[in-house]
Each structure stands twice: as C-alpha cells, then as structure tokens.
Amino acid sequence: EAGVAQSPRYKIIEKRQSVAFWCNPISGHATLYWYQQILGQGPKLLIQFQNNGVVDDSQLPKDRFSAERLKGVDSTLKIQPAKLEDSAVYLCASSASPGLAYNSPLHFGNGTRLTVT
Amino acid sequence: AQSVAQPEDQVNVAEGNPLTVKCTYSVSGNPYLFWYVQYPNRGLQFLLKYITGDNLVKGSYGFEAEFNKSQTSFHLKKPSALVSDSALYFCAVRDPYYGGSQGNLIFGKGTKLSVKP
C-alpha cells in the first residue's frame, strides 16, 4: 500500500511569513494526525482529525496555526505568521478506523522540515 | 498525566553484541506501549507494540521488547546488533482511559542508537 505522502520536504521562510504543508494519508485511514518534532525531542501532537472533524487540537497554537481536512482525506496545516521557534519537522500520520485506534500503530510520512529565519 | 522517559540520549553498541534501549512510562491505567524507529530525514516507522498478553513482544527487524508492569518499563532489545540498526528510537504510550483524544500517542524524547562495526 502507498504510504503517507507529505509535501514539501523542505521549506525555508522568514519570520512573520506564512507557510502551508500538505498531507495525504493512507487510503481508508479515517484518523489523521499532525505532529511537531523539534530537534532533539519526540514528536508532539498538534491536532487529530477523525474523518473531517477535529478530535483534539488542545496543543495547537491557534493564534498562528490552523489545519483542515475538508473532505476527510487529505489535510493542510498552515502557520501564519511564523516565528523562529516554529522551526521543526512537521509530521503527518494516519491510523485505522476508530474502533481499532488504540491498537493500531500510526503510519508516518517523511515530514516537512521547516526552517524559520 | 501520561508520560514516557527514555533515560539515555545515546546508546553505543558493537556489531554482533546485544542491545537494550530503555523506556519507562507513567499512565493512570493499563498502558498501550509502542516502539518506533526514525532514520535520518525519514518519518517514524512502527517496530512493535504491547497491548495485552505475553510480556515479551516480538517486532520487526529482529527487535523485541519486554513489558514489566511492576517496574513500569518497556525496554527494547535485540540479541545481535547490526550497523544498519543505527537510528533514533522512540518509545510511546497511549492511555486508553485518558479523557482526551483516543488516538493520541505520547512520545519519549528518543534515544540515538549507534552500532559500530
């Protein structure tokens, strides 16, 4: 099966600019996650979708970050305006249907490495 | 609150020797535990999981992990290390009784495994 697709792989922007990341999960996976991985740390959940609805966005800095999954398939994560501390790898992951969520591993994309200068 | 600790930033092993990467956890109920591996510039790949049952769990690439409830540990092991095992390893926990999102994984900060020939 095709894996989780993310683009772009790398992005360099200046602070206060905006940026968007795209993710296409594994076909049939209803649950989609965006994680932020700062260098030297483990991934931290930003937002979780179930189909096109938000399940958890408690750790999403909503003053500058937004995410959507309009048709319940692919998703975009946006940062506007970016800050220096947003420099990180942004990972998208997907997993199987809710009934299996606890048992199912997450399948990760290769991530987008964002550098804010 | 859920948490995961990986006490070692780096583990160095000679090829052919056994390896252990340590992980301890803290959750309110019975944990679901996972190990992921991350190669440079790649997303995380699932290695193995413990949900219930036998305390010794076998996973991909010859890795195994031992769940110890009394010590709240889930150490990753491999009998004979390969140079190609060199990567970043993440332990993660999911608490099925946590009131937040059903799919959220809490990751440790990661342990860099270096296997020398």
JSON list of C-alpha atoms in Angstrom, two decimals:
[
{"chain": "A", "resi": 1, "resn": "GLU", "atom": "CA", "xyz": [0.00, 0.00, 0.00]},
{"chain": "A", "resi": 2, "resn": "ALA", "atom": "CA", "xyz": [1.11, 3.56, -0.60]},
{"chain": "A", "resi": 3, "resn": "GLY", "atom": "CA", "xyz": [2.35, 5.33, 2.48]},
{"chain": "A", "resi": 4, "resn": "VAL", "atom": "CA", "xyz": [1.51, 8.71, 3.92]},
{"chain": "A", "resi": 5, "resn": "ALA", "atom": "CA", "xyz": [2.50, 11.42, 1.46]},
{"chain": "A", "resi": 6, "resn": "GLN", "atom": "CA", "xyz": [3.70, 14.84, 2.58]},
{"chain": "A", "resi": 7, "resn": "SER", "atom": "CA", "xyz": [4.89, 17.91, 0.72]},
{"chain": "A", "resi": 8, "resn": "PRO", "atom": "CA", "xyz": [7.03, 19.86, 0.54]},
{"chain": "A", "resi": 9, "resn": "ARG", "atom": "CA", "xyz": [10.02, 18.03, 2.08]},
{"chain": "A", "resi": 10, "resn": "TYR", "atom": "CA", "xyz": [11.81, 21.21, 2.99]},
{"chain": "A", "resi": 11, "resn": "LYS", "atom": "CA", "xyz": [10.77, 24.82, 3.43]},
{"chain": "A", "resi": 12, "resn": "ILE", "atom": "CA", "xyz": [12.74, 27.90, 4.45]},
{"chain": "A", "resi": 13, "resn": "ILE", "atom": "CA", "xyz": [10.87, 31.09, 5.25]},
{"chain": "A", "resi": 14, "resn": "GLU", "atom": "CA", "xyz": [11.46, 34.29, 7.13]},
{"chain": "A", "resi": 15, "resn": "LYS", "atom": "CA", "xyz": [9.71, 35.05, 10.39]},
{"chain": "A", "resi": 16, "resn": "ARG", "atom": "CA", "xyz": [6.28, 36.58, 10.03]},
{"chain": "A", "resi": 17, "resn": "GLN", "atom": "CA", "xyz": [5.77, 34.85, 6.67]},
{"chain": "A", "resi": 18, "resn": "SER", "atom": "CA", "xyz": [3.14, 32.17, 6.16]},
{"chain": "A", "resi": 19, "resn": "VAL", "atom": "CA", "xyz": [3.60, 28.55, 5.12]},
{"chain": "A", "resi": 20, "resn": "ALA", "atom": "CA", "xyz": [1.39, 25.57, 4.35]},
{"chain": "A", "resi": 21, "resn": "PHE", "atom": "CA", "xyz": [2.03, 21.84, 4.47]},
{"chain": "A", "resi": 22, "resn": "TRP", "atom": "CA", "xyz": [0.05, 19.13, 2.74]},
{"chain": "A", "resi": 23, "resn": "CYS", "atom": "CA", "xyz": [-0.64, 15.54, 3.75]},
{"chain": "A", "resi": 24, "resn": "ASN", "atom": "CA", "xyz": [-2.39, 12.64, 2.04]},
{"chain": "A", "resi": 25, "resn": "PRO", "atom": "CA", "xyz": [-2.95, 9.70, 4.42]},
{"chain": "A", "resi": 26, "resn": "ILE", "atom": "CA", "xyz": [-3.04, 6.01, 3.65]},
{"chain": "A", "resi": 27, "resn": "SER", "atom": "CA", "xyz": [-6.19, 5.12, 1.75]},
{"chain": "A", "resi": 28, "resn": "GLY", "atom": "CA", "xyz": [-9.01, 4.17, 4.07]},
{"chain": "A", "resi": 29, "resn": "HIS", "atom": "CA", "xyz": [-7.43, 5.62, 7.20]},
{"chain": "A", "resi": 30, "resn": "ALA", "atom": "CA", "xyz": [-10.03, 7.76, 8.91]},
{"chain": "A", "resi": 31, "resn": "THR", "atom": "CA", "xyz": [-7.76, 9.21, 11.55]},
{"chain": "A", "resi": 32, "resn": "LEU", "atom": "CA", "xyz": [-5.13, 11.81, 10.66]},
{"chain": "A", "resi": 33, "resn": "TYR", "atom": "CA", "xyz": [-2.62, 13.47, 12.93]},
{"chain": "A", "resi": 34, "resn": "TRP", "atom": "CA", "xyz": [-0.21, 16.39, 12.67]},
{"chain": "A", "resi": 35, "resn": "TYR", "atom": "CA", "xyz": [2.83, 16.23, 14.92]},
{"chain": "A", "resi": 36, "resn": "GLN", "atom": "CA", "xyz": [5.58, 18.77, 15.52]},
{"chain": "A", "resi": 37, "resn": "GLN", "atom": "CA", "xyz": [9.06, 17.39, 16.11]},
{"chain": "A", "resi": 38, "resn": "ILE", "atom": "CA", "xyz": [11.60, 19.89, 17.39]},
{"chain": "A", "resi": 39, "resn": "LEU", "atom": "CA", "xyz": [15.23, 18.86, 17.10]},
{"chain": "A", "resi": 40, "resn": "GLY", "atom": "CA", "xyz": [16.22, 16.62, 19.99]},
{"chain": "A", "resi": 41, "resn": "GLN", "atom": "CA", "xyz": [12.65, 15.96, 21.11]},
{"chain": "A", "resi": 42, "resn": "GLY", "atom": "CA", "xyz": [9.97, 13.42, 20.46]},
{"chain": "A", "resi": 43, "resn": "PRO", "atom": "CA", "xyz": [7.00, 14.28, 18.27]},
{"chain": "A", "resi": 44, "resn": "LYS", "atom": "CA", "xyz": [4.27, 16.33, 19.91]},
{"chain": "A", "resi": 45, "resn": "LEU", "atom": "CA", "xyz": [0.67, 16.12, 18.74]},
{"chain": "A", "resi": 46, "resn": "LEU", "atom": "CA", "xyz": [-0.72, 19.33, 17.28]},
{"chain": "A", "resi": 47, "resn": "ILE", "atom": "CA", "xyz": [-4.09, 18.16, 16.01]},
{"chain": "A", "resi": 48, "resn": "GLN", "atom": "CA", "xyz": [-6.05, 14.98, 15.38]},
{"chain": "A", "resi": 49, "resn": "PHE", "atom": "CA", "xyz": [-8.85, 14.54, 12.85]},
{"chain": "A", "resi": 50, "resn": "GLN", "atom": "CA", "xyz": [-11.44, 11.82, 12.65]},
{"chain": "A", "resi": 51, "resn": "ASN", "atom": "CA", "xyz": [-12.68, 11.94, 9.05]},
{"chain": "A", "resi": 52, "resn": "ASN", "atom": "CA", "xyz": [-13.17, 15.69, 8.58]},
{"chain": "A", "resi": 53, "resn": "GLY", "atom": "CA", "xyz": [-13.85, 16.52, 12.22]},
{"chain": "A", "resi": 54, "resn": "VAL", "atom": "CA", "xyz": [-11.36, 17.69, 14.84]},
{"chain": "A", "resi": 55, "resn": "VAL", "atom": "CA", "xyz": [-10.95, 15.28, 17.76]},
{"chain": "A", "resi": 56, "resn": "ASP", "atom": "CA", "xyz": [-8.17, 17.04, 19.63]},
{"chain": "A", "resi": 57, "resn": "ASP", "atom": "CA", "xyz": [-6.49, 20.38, 18.98]},
{"chain": "A", "resi": 58, "resn": "SER", "atom": "CA", "xyz": [-5.65, 21.22, 22.56]},
{"chain": "A", "resi": 59, "resn": "GLN", "atom": "CA", "xyz": [-1.95, 21.67, 21.79]},
{"chain": "A", "resi": 60, "resn": "LEU", "atom": "CA", "xyz": [-2.36, 23.62, 18.58]},
{"chain": "A", "resi": 61, "resn": "PRO", "atom": "CA", "xyz": [-1.29, 27.29, 18.92]},
{"chain": "A", "resi": 62, "resn": "LYS", "atom": "CA", "xyz": [-4.48, 28.57, 17.42]},
{"chain": "A", "resi": 63, "resn": "ASP", "atom": "CA", "xyz": [-3.36, 32.17, 17.19]},
{"chain": "A", "resi": 64, "resn": "ARG", "atom": "CA", "xyz": [-0.99, 31.19, 14.38]},
{"chain": "A", "resi": 65, "resn": "PHE", "atom": "CA", "xyz": [-1.63, 27.57, 13.41]},
{"chain": "A", "resi": 66, "resn": "SER", "atom": "CA", "xyz": [-4.63, 26.24, 11.54]},
{"chain": "A", "resi": 67, "resn": "ALA", "atom": "CA", "xyz": [-5.45, 22.91, 9.95]},
{"chain": "A", "resi": 68, "resn": "GLU", "atom": "CA", "xyz": [-8.26, 21.50, 7.89]},
{"chain": "A", "resi": 69, "resn": "ARG", "atom": "CA", "xyz": [-9.35, 18.22, 6.38]},
{"chain": "A", "resi": 70, "resn": "LEU", "atom": "CA", "xyz": [-12.33, 19.29, 4.34]},
{"chain": "A", "resi": 71, "resn": "LYS", "atom": "CA", "xyz": [-13.25, 16.07, 2.55]},
{"chain": "A", "resi": 72, "resn": "GLY", "atom": "CA", "xyz": [-12.00, 13.67, 5.16]},
{"chain": "A", "resi": 73, "resn": "VAL", "atom": "CA", "xyz": [-8.99, 12.64, 3.10]},
{"chain": "A", "resi": 74, "resn": "ASP", "atom": "CA", "xyz": [-6.02, 14.96, 2.63]},
{"chain": "A", "resi": 75, "resn": "SER", "atom": "CA", "xyz": [-5.17, 17.73, 5.04]},
{"chain": "A", "resi": 76, "resn": "THR", "atom": "CA", "xyz": [-3.31, 21.02, 5.17]},
{"chain": "A", "resi": 77, "resn": "LEU", "atom": "CA", "xyz": [-1.54, 22.63, 8.11]},
{"chain": "A", "resi": 78, "resn": "LYS", "atom": "CA", "xyz": [-0.86, 26.35, 7.96]},
{"chain": "A", "resi": 79, "resn": "ILE", "atom": "CA", "xyz": [1.29, 28.67, 10.02]},
{"chain": "A", "resi": 80, "resn": "GLN", "atom": "CA", "xyz": [0.66, 32.41, 9.83]},
{"chain": "A", "resi": 81, "resn": "PRO", "atom": "CA", "xyz": [2.72, 34.29, 10.89]},
{"chain": "A", "resi": 82, "resn": "ALA", "atom": "CA", "xyz": [5.69, 32.03, 11.53]},
{"chain": "A", "resi": 83, "resn": "LYS", "atom": "CA", "xyz": [8.04, 32.50, 14.46]},
{"chain": "A", "resi": 84, "resn": "LEU", "atom": "CA", "xyz": [11.63, 31.36, 14.89]},
{"chain": "A", "resi": 85, "resn": "GLU", "atom": "CA", "xyz": [10.52, 28.72, 17.41]},
{"chain": "A", "resi": 86, "resn": "ASP", "atom": "CA", "xyz": [8.32, 27.09, 14.76]},
{"chain": "A", "resi": 87, "resn": "SER", "atom": "CA", "xyz": [11.44, 25.64, 13.16]},
{"chain": "A", "resi": 88, "resn": "ALA", "atom": "CA", "xyz": [10.83, 21.90, 13.33]},
{"chain": "A", "resi": 89, "resn": "VAL", "atom": "CA", "xyz": [9.85, 18.85, 11.34]},
{"chain": "A", "resi": 90, "resn": "TYR", "atom": "CA", "xyz": [6.11, 18.60, 10.81]},
{"chain": "A", "resi": 91, "resn": "LEU", "atom": "CA", "xyz": [4.98, 15.01, 10.62]},
{"chain": "A", "resi": 92, "resn": "CYS", "atom": "CA", "xyz": [1.67, 13.76, 9.34]},
{"chain": "A", "resi": 93, "resn": "ALA", "atom": "CA", "xyz": [0.43, 10.34, 10.41]},
{"chain": "A", "resi": 94, "resn": "SER", "atom": "CA", "xyz": [-2.66, 8.24, 9.87]},
{"chain": "A", "resi": 95, "resn": "SER", "atom": "CA", "xyz": [-4.20, 5.22, 11.51]},
{"chain": "A", "resi": 96, "resn": "ALA", "atom": "CA", "xyz": [-7.08, 2.83, 11.05]},
{"chain": "A", "resi": 97, "resn": "SER", "atom": "CA", "xyz": [-10.71, 3.33, 12.00]},
{"chain": "A", "resi": 98, "resn": "PRO", "atom": "CA", "xyz": [-11.74, 4.50, 15.48]},
{"chain": "A", "resi": 99, "resn": "GLY", "atom": "CA", "xyz": [-12.66, 1.06, 16.73]},
{"chain": "A", "resi": 100, "resn": "LEU", "atom": "CA", "xyz": [-9.10, -0.04, 16.23]},
{"chain": "A", "resi": 101, "resn": "ALA", "atom": "CA", "xyz": [-7.47, 3.24, 17.18]},
{"chain": "A", "resi": 102, "resn": "TYR", "atom": "CA", "xyz": [-5.99, 2.05, 20.43]},
{"chain": "A", "resi": 103, "resn": "ASN", "atom": "CA", "xyz": [-4.38, -0.99, 18.90]},
{"chain": "A", "resi": 104, "resn": "SER", "atom": "CA", "xyz": [-3.38, 0.45, 15.58]},
{"chain": "A", "resi": 105, "resn": "PRO", "atom": "CA", "xyz": [0.08, 1.85, 15.05]},
{"chain": "A", "resi": 106, "resn": "LEU", "atom": "CA", "xyz": [0.47, 5.21, 13.44]},
{"chain": "A", "resi": 107, "resn": "HIS", "atom": "CA", "xyz": [1.87, 5.36, 9.93]},
{"chain": "A", "resi": 108, "resn": "PHE", "atom": "CA", "xyz": [4.04, 8.43, 9.44]},
{"chain": "A", "resi": 109, "resn": "GLY", "atom": "CA", "xyz": [5.01, 10.40, 6.39]},
{"chain": "A", "resi": 110, "resn": "ASN", "atom": "CA", "xyz": [8.58, 11.58, 5.88]},
{"chain": "A", "resi": 111, "resn": "GLY", "atom": "CA", "xyz": [7.76, 15.00, 7.22]},
{"chain": "A", "resi": 112, "resn": "THR", "atom": "CA", "xyz": [8.36, 18.59, 6.19]},
{"chain": "A", "resi": 113, "resn": "ARG", "atom": "CA", "xyz": [11.44, 20.26, 7.63]},
{"chain": "A", "resi": 114, "resn": "LEU", "atom": "CA", "xyz": [10.64, 23.93, 8.27]},
{"chain": "A", "resi": 115, "resn": "THR", "atom": "CA", "xyz": [13.35, 26.47, 8.92]},
{"chain": "A", "resi": 116, "resn": "VAL", "atom": "CA", "xyz": [12.29, 29.94, 10.02]},
{"chain": "A", "resi": 117, "resn": "THR", "atom": "CA", "xyz": [15.00, 32.60, 9.73]},
{"chain": "B", "resi": 1, "resn": "ALA", "atom": "CA", "xyz": [-0.85, 12.58, 33.23]},
{"chain": "B", "resi": 2, "resn": "GLN", "atom": "CA", "xyz": [0.74, 10.23, 30.78]},
{"chain": "B", "resi": 3, "resn": "SER", "atom": "CA", "xyz": [4.49, 10.41, 30.34]},
{"chain": "B", "resi": 4, "resn": "VAL", "atom": "CA", "xyz": [7.35, 8.45, 28.85]},
{"chain": "B", "resi": 5, "resn": "ALA", "atom": "CA", "xyz": [11.00, 8.59, 29.85]},
{"chain": "B", "resi": 6, "resn": "GLN", "atom": "CA", "xyz": [13.96, 7.44, 27.83]},
{"chain": "B", "resi": 7, "resn": "PRO", "atom": "CA", "xyz": [16.85, 7.92, 30.23]},
{"chain": "B", "resi": 8, "resn": "GLU", "atom": "CA", "xyz": [19.65, 7.54, 27.70]},
{"chain": "B", "resi": 9, "resn": "ASP", "atom": "CA", "xyz": [20.30, 10.11, 24.99]},
{"chain": "B", "resi": 10, "resn": "GLN", "atom": "CA", "xyz": [22.63, 7.69, 23.21]},
{"chain": "B", "resi": 11, "resn": "VAL", "atom": "CA", "xyz": [23.47, 4.00, 23.32]},
{"chain": "B", "resi": 12, "resn": "ASN", "atom": "CA", "xyz": [26.66, 2.70, 21.74]},
{"chain": "B", "resi": 13, "resn": "VAL", "atom": "CA", "xyz": [26.99, -0.98, 20.85]},
{"chain": "B", "resi": 14, "resn": "ALA", "atom": "CA", "xyz": [29.44, -3.07, 18.87]},
{"chain": "B", "resi": 15, "resn": "GLU", "atom": "CA", "xyz": [28.02, -5.01, 15.94]},
{"chain": "B", "resi": 16, "resn": "GLY", "atom": "CA", "xyz": [27.03, -8.51, 16.97]},
{"chain": "B", "resi": 17, "resn": "ASN", "atom": "CA", "xyz": [26.53, -7.59, 20.61]},
{"chain": "B", "resi": 18, "resn": "PRO", "atom": "CA", "xyz": [23.12, -7.47, 22.27]},
{"chain": "B", "resi": 19, "resn": "LEU", "atom": "CA", "xyz": [21.48, -4.09, 22.62]},
{"chain": "B", "resi": 20, "resn": "THR", "atom": "CA", "xyz": [18.97, -2.59, 25.06]},
{"chain": "B", "resi": 21, "resn": "VAL", "atom": "CA", "xyz": [17.22, 0.76, 24.75]},
{"chain": "B", "resi": 22, "resn": "LYS", "atom": "CA", "xyz": [15.41, 1.72, 27.94]},
{"chain": "B", "resi": 23, "resn": "CYS", "atom": "CA", "xyz": [11.93, 3.13, 28.38]},
{"chain": "B", "resi": 24, "resn": "THR", "atom": "CA", "xyz": [9.80, 3.78, 31.44]},
{"chain": "B", "resi": 25, "resn": "TYR", "atom": "CA", "xyz": [6.26, 5.09, 31.47]},
{"chain": "B", "resi": 26, "resn": "SER", "atom": "CA", "xyz": [3.61, 6.60, 33.68]},
{"chain": "B", "resi": 27, "resn": "VAL", "atom": "CA", "xyz": [-0.10, 6.21, 32.96]},
{"chain": "B", "resi": 28, "resn": "SER", "atom": "CA", "xyz": [-3.23, 6.02, 35.04]},
{"chain": "B", "resi": 29, "resn": "GLY", "atom": "CA", "xyz": [-4.48, 2.71, 33.69]},
{"chain": "B", "resi": 30, "resn": "ASN", "atom": "CA", "xyz": [-3.16, -0.20, 31.68]},
{"chain": "B", "resi": 31, "resn": "PRO", "atom": "CA", "xyz": [-0.85, 1.21, 29.03]},
{"chain": "B", "resi": 32, "resn": "TYR", "atom": "CA", "xyz": [-0.61, 0.56, 25.34]},
{"chain": "B", "resi": 33, "resn": "LEU", "atom": "CA", "xyz": [3.09, 0.79, 24.52]},
{"chain": "B", "resi": 34, "resn": "PHE", "atom": "CA", "xyz": [4.87, 1.24, 21.22]},
{"chain": "B", "resi": 35, "resn": "TRP", "atom": "CA", "xyz": [8.38, 1.49, 19.82]},
{"chain": "B", "resi": 36, "resn": "TYR", "atom": "CA", "xyz": [9.15, 3.46, 16.68]},
{"chain": "B", "resi": 37, "resn": "VAL", "atom": "CA", "xyz": [12.41, 3.93, 14.77]},
{"chain": "B", "resi": 38, "resn": "GLN", "atom": "CA", "xyz": [13.42, 7.01, 12.81]},
{"chain": "B", "resi": 39, "resn": "TYR", "atom": "CA", "xyz": [16.14, 7.00, 10.19]},
{"chain": "B", "resi": 40, "resn": "PRO", "atom": "CA", "xyz": [17.70, 10.32, 9.08]},
{"chain": "B", "resi": 41, "resn": "ASN", "atom": "CA", "xyz": [15.30, 12.55, 7.15]},
{"chain": "B", "resi": 42, "resn": "ARG", "atom": "CA", "xyz": [12.52, 10.00, 7.40]},
{"chain": "B", "resi": 43, "resn": "GLY", "atom": "CA", "xyz": [9.31, 9.67, 9.34]},
{"chain": "B", "resi": 44, "resn": "LEU", "atom": "CA", "xyz": [8.85, 7.27, 12.22]},
{"chain": "B", "resi": 45, "resn": "GLN", "atom": "CA", "xyz": [8.39, 3.58, 11.46]},
{"chain": "B", "resi": 46, "resn": "PHE", "atom": "CA", "xyz": [6.46, 1.24, 13.72]},
{"chain": "B", "resi": 47, "resn": "LEU", "atom": "CA", "xyz": [8.55, -1.56, 15.28]},
{"chain": "B", "resi": 48, "resn": "LEU", "atom": "CA", "xyz": [6.32, -3.28, 17.82]},
{"chain": "B", "resi": 49, "resn": "LYS", "atom": "CA", "xyz": [3.57, -2.81, 20.36]},
{"chain": "B", "resi": 50, "resn": "TYR", "atom": "CA", "xyz": [2.32, -4.18, 23.65]},
{"chain": "B", "resi": 51, "resn": "ILE", "atom": "CA", "xyz": [-1.41, -4.17, 24.24]},
{"chain": "B", "resi": 52, "resn": "THR", "atom": "CA", "xyz": [-2.04, -7.18, 26.45]},
{"chain": "B", "resi": 53, "resn": "GLY", "atom": "CA", "xyz": [-0.92, -10.76, 26.90]},
{"chain": "B", "resi": 54, "resn": "ASP", "atom": "CA", "xyz": [2.64, -12.08, 26.78]},
{"chain": "B", "resi": 55, "resn": "ASN", "atom": "CA", "xyz": [5.10, -9.65, 28.32]},
{"chain": "B", "resi": 56, "resn": "LEU", "atom": "CA", "xyz": [7.69, -10.37, 25.63]},
{"chain": "B", "resi": 57, "resn": "VAL", "atom": "CA", "xyz": [6.70, -8.81, 22.35]},
{"chain": "B", "resi": 58, "resn": "LYS", "atom": "CA", "xyz": [8.44, -9.53, 19.06]},
{"chain": "B", "resi": 59, "resn": "GLY", "atom": "CA", "xyz": [8.55, -6.99, 16.29]},
{"chain": "B", "resi": 60, "resn": "SER", "atom": "CA", "xyz": [10.18, -6.01, 13.03]},
{"chain": "B", "resi": 61, "resn": "TYR", "atom": "CA", "xyz": [13.86, -6.45, 12.11]},
{"chain": "B", "resi": 62, "resn": "GLY", "atom": "CA", "xyz": [14.55, -8.89, 14.97]},
{"chain": "B", "resi": 63, "resn": "PHE", "atom": "CA", "xyz": [13.65, -6.44, 17.73]},
{"chain": "B", "resi": 64, "resn": "GLU", "atom": "CA", "xyz": [11.72, -7.42, 20.82]},
{"chain": "B", "resi": 65, "resn": "ALA", "atom": "CA", "xyz": [10.57, -5.63, 23.93]},
{"chain": "B", "resi": 66, "resn": "GLU", "atom": "CA", "xyz": [9.75, -6.73, 27.43]},
{"chain": "B", "resi": 67, "resn": "PHE", "atom": "CA", "xyz": [6.83, -5.25, 29.32]},
{"chain": "B", "resi": 68, "resn": "ASN", "atom": "CA", "xyz": [7.39, -5.09, 33.08]},
{"chain": "B", "resi": 69, "resn": "LYS", "atom": "CA", "xyz": [4.37, -3.79, 34.93]},
{"chain": "B", "resi": 70, "resn": "SER", "atom": "CA", "xyz": [5.98, -3.64, 38.38]},
{"chain": "B", "resi": 71, "resn": "GLN", "atom": "CA", "xyz": [8.88, -1.56, 37.06]},
{"chain": "B", "resi": 72, "resn": "THR", "atom": "CA", "xyz": [6.69, 0.34, 34.58]},
{"chain": "B", "resi": 73, "resn": "SER", "atom": "CA", "xyz": [9.23, -0.36, 31.88]},
{"chain": "B", "resi": 74, "resn": "PHE", "atom": "CA", "xyz": [9.17, -1.40, 28.25]},
{"chain": "B", "resi": 75, "resn": "HIS", "atom": "CA", "xyz": [12.79, -1.87, 27.20]},
{"chain": "B", "resi": 76, "resn": "LEU", "atom": "CA", "xyz": [13.65, -2.55, 23.56]},
{"chain": "B", "resi": 77, "resn": "LYS", "atom": "CA", "xyz": [16.12, -5.36, 22.90]},
{"chain": "B", "resi": 78, "resn": "LYS", "atom": "CA", "xyz": [17.88, -7.17, 20.12]},
{"chain": "B", "resi": 79, "resn": "PRO", "atom": "CA", "xyz": [20.16, -10.20, 20.60]},
{"chain": "B", "resi": 80, "resn": "SER", "atom": "CA", "xyz": [22.69, -9.19, 17.94]},
{"chain": "B", "resi": 81, "resn": "ALA", "atom": "CA", "xyz": [23.02, -5.61, 16.72]},
{"chain": "B", "resi": 82, "resn": "LEU", "atom": "CA", "xyz": [23.64, -4.61, 13.12]},
{"chain": "B", "resi": 83, "resn": "VAL", "atom": "CA", "xyz": [25.29, -1.45, 11.83]},
{"chain": "B", "resi": 84, "resn": "SER", "atom": "CA", "xyz": [22.08, -0.80, 9.93]},
{"chain": "B", "resi": 85, "resn": "ASP", "atom": "CA", "xyz": [20.19, -0.62, 13.25]},
{"chain": "B", "resi": 86, "resn": "SER", "atom": "CA", "xyz": [21.83, 2.75, 13.90]},
{"chain": "B", "resi": 87, "resn": "ALA", "atom": "CA", "xyz": [18.95, 5.22, 14.16]},
{"chain": "B", "resi": 88, "resn": "LEU", "atom": "CA", "xyz": [16.80, 7.18, 16.57]},
{"chain": "B", "resi": 89, "resn": "TYR", "atom": "CA", "xyz": [14.40, 5.10, 18.66]},
{"chain": "B", "resi": 90, "resn": "PHE", "atom": "CA", "xyz": [11.24, 6.41, 20.26]},
{"chain": "B", "resi": 91, "resn": "CYS", "atom": "CA", "xyz": [9.12, 4.83, 22.94]},
{"chain": "B", "resi": 92, "resn": "ALA", "atom": "CA", "xyz": [5.47, 5.90, 23.07]},
{"chain": "B", "resi": 93, "resn": "VAL", "atom": "CA", "xyz": [2.49, 5.29, 25.31]},
{"chain": "B", "resi": 94, "resn": "ARG", "atom": "CA", "xyz": [-1.25, 5.55, 24.80]},
{"chain": "B", "resi": 95, "resn": "ASP", "atom": "CA", "xyz": [-3.54, 5.53, 27.79]},
{"chain": "B", "resi": 96, "resn": "PRO", "atom": "CA", "xyz": [-6.93, 4.13, 26.73]},
{"chain": "B", "resi": 97, "resn": "TYR", "atom": "CA", "xyz": [-8.58, 5.66, 29.79]},
{"chain": "B", "resi": 98, "resn": "TYR", "atom": "CA", "xyz": [-7.28, 9.14, 29.14]},
{"chain": "B", "resi": 99, "resn": "GLY", "atom": "CA", "xyz": [-10.10, 11.56, 28.67]},
{"chain": "B", "resi": 100, "resn": "GLY", "atom": "CA", "xyz": [-8.52, 13.23, 25.69]},
{"chain": "B", "resi": 101, "resn": "SER", "atom": "CA", "xyz": [-8.24, 12.06, 22.13]},
{"chain": "B", "resi": 102, "resn": "GLN", "atom": "CA", "xyz": [-8.48, 8.35, 21.72]},
{"chain": "B", "resi": 103, "resn": "GLY", "atom": "CA", "xyz": [-5.57, 8.19, 19.37]},
{"chain": "B", "resi": 104, "resn": "ASN", "atom": "CA", "xyz": [-3.00, 10.41, 20.99]},
{"chain": "B", "resi": 105, "resn": "LEU", "atom": "CA", "xyz": [0.44, 8.93, 21.49]},
{"chain": "B", "resi": 106, "resn": "ILE", "atom": "CA", "xyz": [2.86, 10.45, 23.99]},
{"chain": "B", "resi": 107, "resn": "PHE", "atom": "CA", "xyz": [6.44, 10.04, 22.79]},
{"chain": "B", "resi": 108, "resn": "GLY", "atom": "CA", "xyz": [9.70, 9.95, 24.70]},
{"chain": "B", "resi": 109, "resn": "LYS", "atom": "CA", "xyz": [12.50, 12.25, 23.61]},
{"chain": "B", "resi": 110, "resn": "GLY", "atom": "CA", "xyz": [14.26, 9.48, 21.75]},
{"chain": "B", "resi": 111, "resn": "THR", "atom": "CA", "xyz": [17.48, 7.50, 22.10]},
{"chain": "B", "resi": 112, "resn": "LYS", "atom": "CA", "xyz": [20.13, 7.53, 19.44]},
{"chain": "B", "resi": 113, "resn": "LEU", "atom": "CA", "xyz": [21.48, 4.05, 18.82]},
{"chain": "B", "resi": 114, "resn": "SER", "atom": "CA", "xyz": [24.95, 3.82, 17.31]},
{"chain": "B", "resi": 115, "resn": "VAL", "atom": "CA", "xyz": [26.22, 0.40, 16.24]},
{"chain": "B", "resi": 116, "resn": "LYS", "atom": "CA", "xyz": [29.90, 0.28, 15.33]},
{"chain": "B", "resi": 117, "resn": "PRO", "atom": "CA", "xyz": [31.43, -2.42, 13.11]}
]
